[in-house]
PDB file of C-alpha atoms in Angstrom:
ATOM      1  CA  UNK Y 713      66.246 137.506 -26.017  1.00  0.00           C
ATOM      2  CA  UNK Y 714      62.676 137.746 -24.772  1.00  0.00           C
ATOM      3  CA  UNK Y 715      62.180 137.784 -20.994  1.00  0.00           C
ATOM      4  CA  UNK Y 716      60.617 134.839 -19.184  1.00  0.00           C
ATOM      5  CA  UNK Y 717      57.578 136.872 -18.116  1.00  0.00           C
ATOM      6  CA  UNK Y 718      56.919 138.035 -21.686  1.00  0.00           C
ATOM      7  CA  UNK Y 719      57.135 134.494 -23.090  1.00  0.00           C
ATOM      8  CA  UNK Y 720      54.672 133.223 -20.497  1.00  0.00           C
ATOM      9  CA  UNK Y 721      52.299 136.137 -21.094  1.00  0.00           C
ATOM     10  CA  UNK Y 722      52.283 135.566 -24.872  1.00  0.00           C
ATOM     11  CA  UNK Y 723      51.530 131.855 -24.479  1.00  0.00           C
ATOM     12  CA  UNK Y 724      48.635 132.716 -22.154  1.00  0.00           C
ATOM     13  CA  UNK Y 725      47.351 135.217 -24.726  1.00  0.00           C
ATOM     14  CA  UNK Y 726      47.597 132.639 -27.524  1.00  0.00           C
ATOM     15  CA  UNK Y 727      45.451 130.242 -25.487  1.00  0.00           C
ATOM     16  CA  UNK Y 728      42.879 132.910 -24.655  1.00  0.00           C
ATOM     17  CA  UNK Y 729      42.459 133.860 -28.315  1.00  0.00           C
ATOM     18  CA  UNK Y 730      42.546 130.256 -29.568  1.00  0.00           C
ATOM     19  CA  UNK Y 731      40.053 129.058 -26.938  1.00  0.00           C
ATOM     20  CA  UNK Y 732      37.447 131.529 -28.148  1.00  0.00           C
ATOM     21  CA  UNK Y 733      37.844 130.183 -31.718  1.00  0.00           C
ATOM     22  CA  UNK Y 734      39.554 133.248 -33.206  1.00  0.00           C
ATOM     23  CA  UNK Y 735      41.629 131.896 -36.093  1.00  0.00           C
ATOM     24  CA  UNK Y 736      42.915 135.263 -37.359  1.00  0.00           C
ATOM     25  CA  UNK Y 737      43.714 136.457 -33.844  1.00  0.00           C
ATOM     26  CA  UNK Y 738      45.637 133.262 -33.122  1.00  0.00           C
ATOM     27  CA  UNK Y 739      47.635 133.479 -36.342  1.00  0.00           C
ATOM     28  CA  UNK Y 740      48.488 137.133 -35.635  1.00  0.00           C
ATOM     29  CA  UNK Y 741      50.242 136.103 -32.402  1.00  0.00           C
ATOM     30  CA  UNK Y 742      52.478 133.551 -34.120  1.00  0.00           C
ATOM     31  CA  UNK Y 743      55.621 134.086 -36.183  1.00  0.00           C
ATOM     32  CA  UNK Y 744      55.233 134.284 -39.970  1.00  0.00           C
ATOM     33  CA  UNK Y 745      57.389 131.203 -40.465  1.00  0.00           C
ATOM     34  CA  UNK Y 746      55.879 129.233 -37.573  1.00  0.00           C
ATOM     35  CA  UNK Y 747      55.471 125.472 -37.909  1.00  0.00           C
ATOM     36  CA  UNK Y 748      53.105 123.110 -36.101  1.00  0.00           C
ATOM     37  CA  UNK Y 749      53.169 119.385 -35.449  1.00  0.00           C
ATOM     38  CA  UNK Y 750      51.294 116.932 -33.265  1.00  0.00           C
ATOM     39  CA  UNK Y 751      53.637 114.157 -32.183  1.00  0.00           C
ATOM     40  CA  UNK Y 752      52.338 110.927 -33.665  1.00  0.00           C
ATOM     41  CA  UNK Y 753      52.867 108.362 -36.368  1.00  0.00           C
ATOM     42  CA  UNK Y 754      52.274 108.864 -40.086  1.00  0.00           C
ATOM     43  CA  UNK Y 755      48.717 107.448 -39.875  1.00  0.00           C
ATOM     44  CA  UNK Y 756      47.764 110.771 -38.283  1.00  0.00           C
ATOM     45  CA  UNK Y 757      49.031 112.868 -41.174  1.00  0.00           C
ATOM     46  CA  UNK Y 758      48.667 115.733 -41.853  1.00  0.00           C
ATOM     47  CA  UNK Y 759      48.657 116.592 -38.120  1.00  0.00           C
ATOM     48  CA  UNK Y 760      51.663 114.401 -37.353  1.00  0.00           C
ATOM     49  CA  UNK Y 761      53.537 116.023 -40.217  1.00  0.00           C
ATOM     50  CA  UNK Y 762      55.142 119.366 -39.501  1.00  0.00           C
ATOM     51  CA  UNK Y 763      53.068 122.073 -41.205  1.00  0.00           C
ATOM     52  CA  UNK Y 764      55.167 124.968 -42.411  1.00  0.00           C
ATOM     53  CA  UNK Y 765      54.832 127.788 -44.864  1.00  0.00           C
ATOM     54  CA  UNK Y 766      52.029 130.321 -44.666  1.00  0.00           C
ATOM     55  CA  UNK Y 767      49.340 128.282 -46.462  1.00  0.00           C
ATOM     56  CA  UNK Y 768      49.955 124.889 -44.807  1.00  0.00           C
ATOM     57  CA  UNK Y 769      50.345 126.431 -41.352  1.00  0.00           C
ATOM     58  CA  UNK Y 770      47.173 128.506 -41.716  1.00  0.00           C
ATOM     59  CA  UNK Y 771      45.278 125.428 -42.893  1.00  0.00           C
ATOM     60  CA  UNK Y 772      46.480 123.293 -39.952  1.00  0.00           C
ATOM     61  CA  UNK Y 773      45.621 125.943 -37.345  1.00  0.00           C
ATOM     62  CA  UNK Y 774      42.241 126.643 -38.990  1.00  0.00           C
ATOM     63  CA  UNK Y 775      41.352 122.933 -39.020  1.00  0.00           C
ATOM     64  CA  UNK Y 776      42.285 122.540 -35.366  1.00  0.00           C
ATOM     65  CA  UNK Y 777      40.324 125.573 -34.223  1.00  0.00           C
ATOM     66  CA  UNK Y 778      37.202 124.724 -36.231  1.00  0.00           C
ATOM     67  CA  UNK Y 779      37.238 121.039 -35.201  1.00  0.00           C
ATOM     68  CA  UNK Y 780      38.245 121.186 -31.518  1.00  0.00           C
ATOM     69  CA  UNK Y 781      36.625 123.314 -28.816  1.00  0.00           C
ATOM     70  CA  UNK Y 782      39.141 123.896 -26.026  1.00  0.00           C
ATOM     71  CA  UNK Y 783      37.121 126.525 -24.151  1.00  0.00           C
ATOM     72  CA  UNK Y 784      36.847 124.200 -21.116  1.00  0.00           C
ATOM     73  CA  UNK Y 785      40.566 123.484 -20.985  1.00  0.00           C
ATOM     74  CA  UNK Y 786      42.699 125.274 -18.407  1.00  0.00           C
ATOM     75  CA  UNK Y 787      46.405 125.884 -18.309  1.00  0.00           C
ATOM     76  CA  UNK Y 788      47.729 123.866 -15.358  1.00  0.00           C
ATOM     77  CA  UNK Y 789      51.261 125.218 -15.634  1.00  0.00           C
ATOM     78  CA  UNK Y 790      53.657 127.086 -17.855  1.00  0.00           C
ATOM     79  CA  UNK Y 791      57.370 126.368 -17.653  1.00  0.00           C
ATOM     80  CA  UNK Y 792      59.832 128.706 -19.360  1.00  0.00           C
ATOM     81  CA  UNK Y 793      63.451 128.050 -20.337  1.00  0.00           C
ATOM     82  CA  UNK Y 794      64.497 131.645 -20.898  1.00  0.00           C
ATOM     83  CA  UNK Y 795      67.969 130.734 -22.179  1.00  0.00           C
ATOM     84  CA  UNK Y 796      66.643 128.333 -24.819  1.00  0.00           C
ATOM     85  CA  UNK Y 797      63.590 130.525 -25.556  1.00  0.00           C
ATOM     86  CA  UNK Y 798      61.311 127.505 -25.111  1.00  0.00           C
ATOM     87  CA  UNK Y 799      58.001 127.326 -23.252  1.00  0.00           C
ATOM     88  CA  UNK Y 800      56.227 124.159 -22.116  1.00  0.00           C
ATOM     89  CA  UNK Y 801      52.539 124.536 -21.272  1.00  0.00           C
ATOM     90  CA  UNK Y 802      50.609 121.788 -19.491  1.00  0.00           C
ATOM     91  CA  UNK Y 803      46.862 121.951 -20.124  1.00  0.00           C
ATOM     92  CA  UNK Y 804      43.946 119.834 -18.965  1.00  0.00           C
ATOM     93  CA  UNK Y 805      40.180 119.788 -19.086  1.00  0.00           C
ATOM     94  CA  UNK Y 806      37.237 118.873 -21.255  1.00  0.00           C
ATOM     95  CA  UNK Y 807      37.721 118.911 -25.023  1.00  0.00           C
ATOM     96  CA  UNK Y 808      34.836 118.818 -27.496  1.00  0.00           C
ATOM     97  CA  UNK Y 809      35.175 117.548 -31.046  1.00  0.00           C
ATOM     98  CA  UNK Y 810      32.851 120.024 -32.764  1.00  0.00           C
ATOM     99  CA  UNK Y 811      31.767 117.956 -35.813  1.00  0.00           C
ATOM    100  CA  UNK Y 812      30.736 114.898 -33.750  1.00  0.00           C
ATOM    101  CA  UNK Y 813      29.812 116.611 -30.477  1.00  0.00           C
ATOM    102  CA  UNK Y 814      31.952 114.088 -28.562  1.00  0.00           C
ATOM    103  CA  UNK Y 815      33.496 115.424 -25.354  1.00  0.00           C
ATOM    104  CA  UNK Y 816      36.186 113.902 -23.172  1.00  0.00           C
ATOM    105  CA  UNK Y 817      38.624 114.879 -20.428  1.00  0.00           C
ATOM    106  CA  UNK Y 818      42.275 114.951 -21.357  1.00  0.00           C
ATOM    107  CA  UNK Y 819      45.558 116.664 -20.758  1.00  0.00           C
ATOM    108  CA  UNK Y 820      48.362 117.624 -23.093  1.00  0.00           C
ATOM    109  CA  UNK Y 821      51.602 119.574 -23.355  1.00  0.00           C
ATOM    110  CA  UNK Y 822      52.525 122.196 -25.931  1.00  0.00           C
ATOM    111  CA  UNK Y 823      56.143 123.090 -26.597  1.00  0.00           C
ATOM    112  CA  UNK Y 824      56.710 126.551 -28.074  1.00  0.00           C
ATOM    113  CA  UNK Y 825      60.054 127.564 -29.607  1.00  0.00           C
ATOM    114  CA  UNK Y 826      60.520 131.341 -29.799  1.00  0.00           C
ATOM    115  CA  UNK Y 827      62.654 133.611 -31.963  1.00  0.00           C
ATOM    116  CA  UNK Y 828      62.520 137.409 -31.789  1.00  0.00           C
ATOM    117  CA  UNK Y 829      59.593 137.281 -29.365  1.00  0.00           C
ATOM    118  CA  UNK Y 830      57.279 135.138 -31.528  1.00  0.00           C
ATOM    119  CA  UNK Y 831      56.631 131.388 -31.644  1.00  0.00           C
ATOM    120  CA  UNK Y 832      58.354 129.814 -34.655  1.00  0.00           C
ATOM    121  CA  UNK Y 833      57.698 126.156 -33.863  1.00  0.00           C
ATOM    122  CA  UNK Y 834      54.892 124.504 -31.895  1.00  0.00           C
ATOM    123  CA  UNK Y 835      54.980 120.812 -31.020  1.00  0.00           C
ATOM    124  CA  UNK Y 836      51.974 119.275 -29.270  1.00  0.00           C
ATOM    125  CA  UNK Y 837      52.053 116.105 -27.167  1.00  0.00           C
ATOM    126  CA  UNK Y 838      48.584 114.624 -26.643  1.00  0.00           C
ATOM    127  CA  UNK Y 839      46.624 111.402 -26.593  1.00  0.00           C
ATOM    128  CA  UNK Y 840      46.804 110.816 -30.325  1.00  0.00           C
ATOM    129  CA  UNK Y 841      44.707 107.640 -30.177  1.00  0.00           C
ATOM    130  CA  UNK Y 842      41.831 109.522 -28.504  1.00  0.00           C
ATOM    131  CA  UNK Y 843      42.096 112.322 -31.075  1.00  0.00           C
ATOM    132  CA  UNK Y 844      42.236 109.923 -34.025  1.00  0.00           C
ATOM    133  CA  UNK Y 845      39.310 107.799 -32.827  1.00  0.00           C
ATOM    134  CA  UNK Y 846      37.147 110.810 -31.987  1.00  0.00           C
ATOM    135  CA  UNK Y 847      37.754 112.506 -35.319  1.00  0.00           C
ATOM    136  CA  UNK Y 848      37.451 109.140 -37.124  1.00  0.00           C
ATOM    137  CA  UNK Y 849      40.900 109.510 -38.666  1.00  0.00           C
ATOM    138  CA  UNK Y 850      41.443 105.859 -37.770  1.00  0.00           C
ATOM    139  CA  UNK Y 851      39.192 103.004 -36.732  1.00  0.00           C
ATOM    140  CA  UNK Y 852      40.261 100.766 -33.873  1.00  0.00           C
ATOM    141  CA  UNK Y 853      38.855  97.277 -33.907  1.00  0.00           C
TER     142      UNK Y 853
END
């Protein structure tokens, strides 16, 4: 079992590397069999579909990092359940959608599941409507 302090420190490191746009550095901090999913309905696929396996996971993380600048987002709090090896991170700040240049303030929560000291599942809770409209995944009339 990984200690509470170590789980928190790794999550902070993941954010530091991710926020500077380092795809390879971010992937190196995650477990080989890690999965990622944004909570949302099927209209937001592939992000609302759990991405697993090395190729699909790499593609999902690469798309997120190249499309969304989170360098002005701060971590408001990190909450660790050491027994369950789960970390919840609350983040807020200004997000920029790189392709469109659109910026907006938001907040979100990431849930990291750990095994053997590495994240193996990441679930993100965010304003999916804002994300979908900004990235033009869906059009709202």
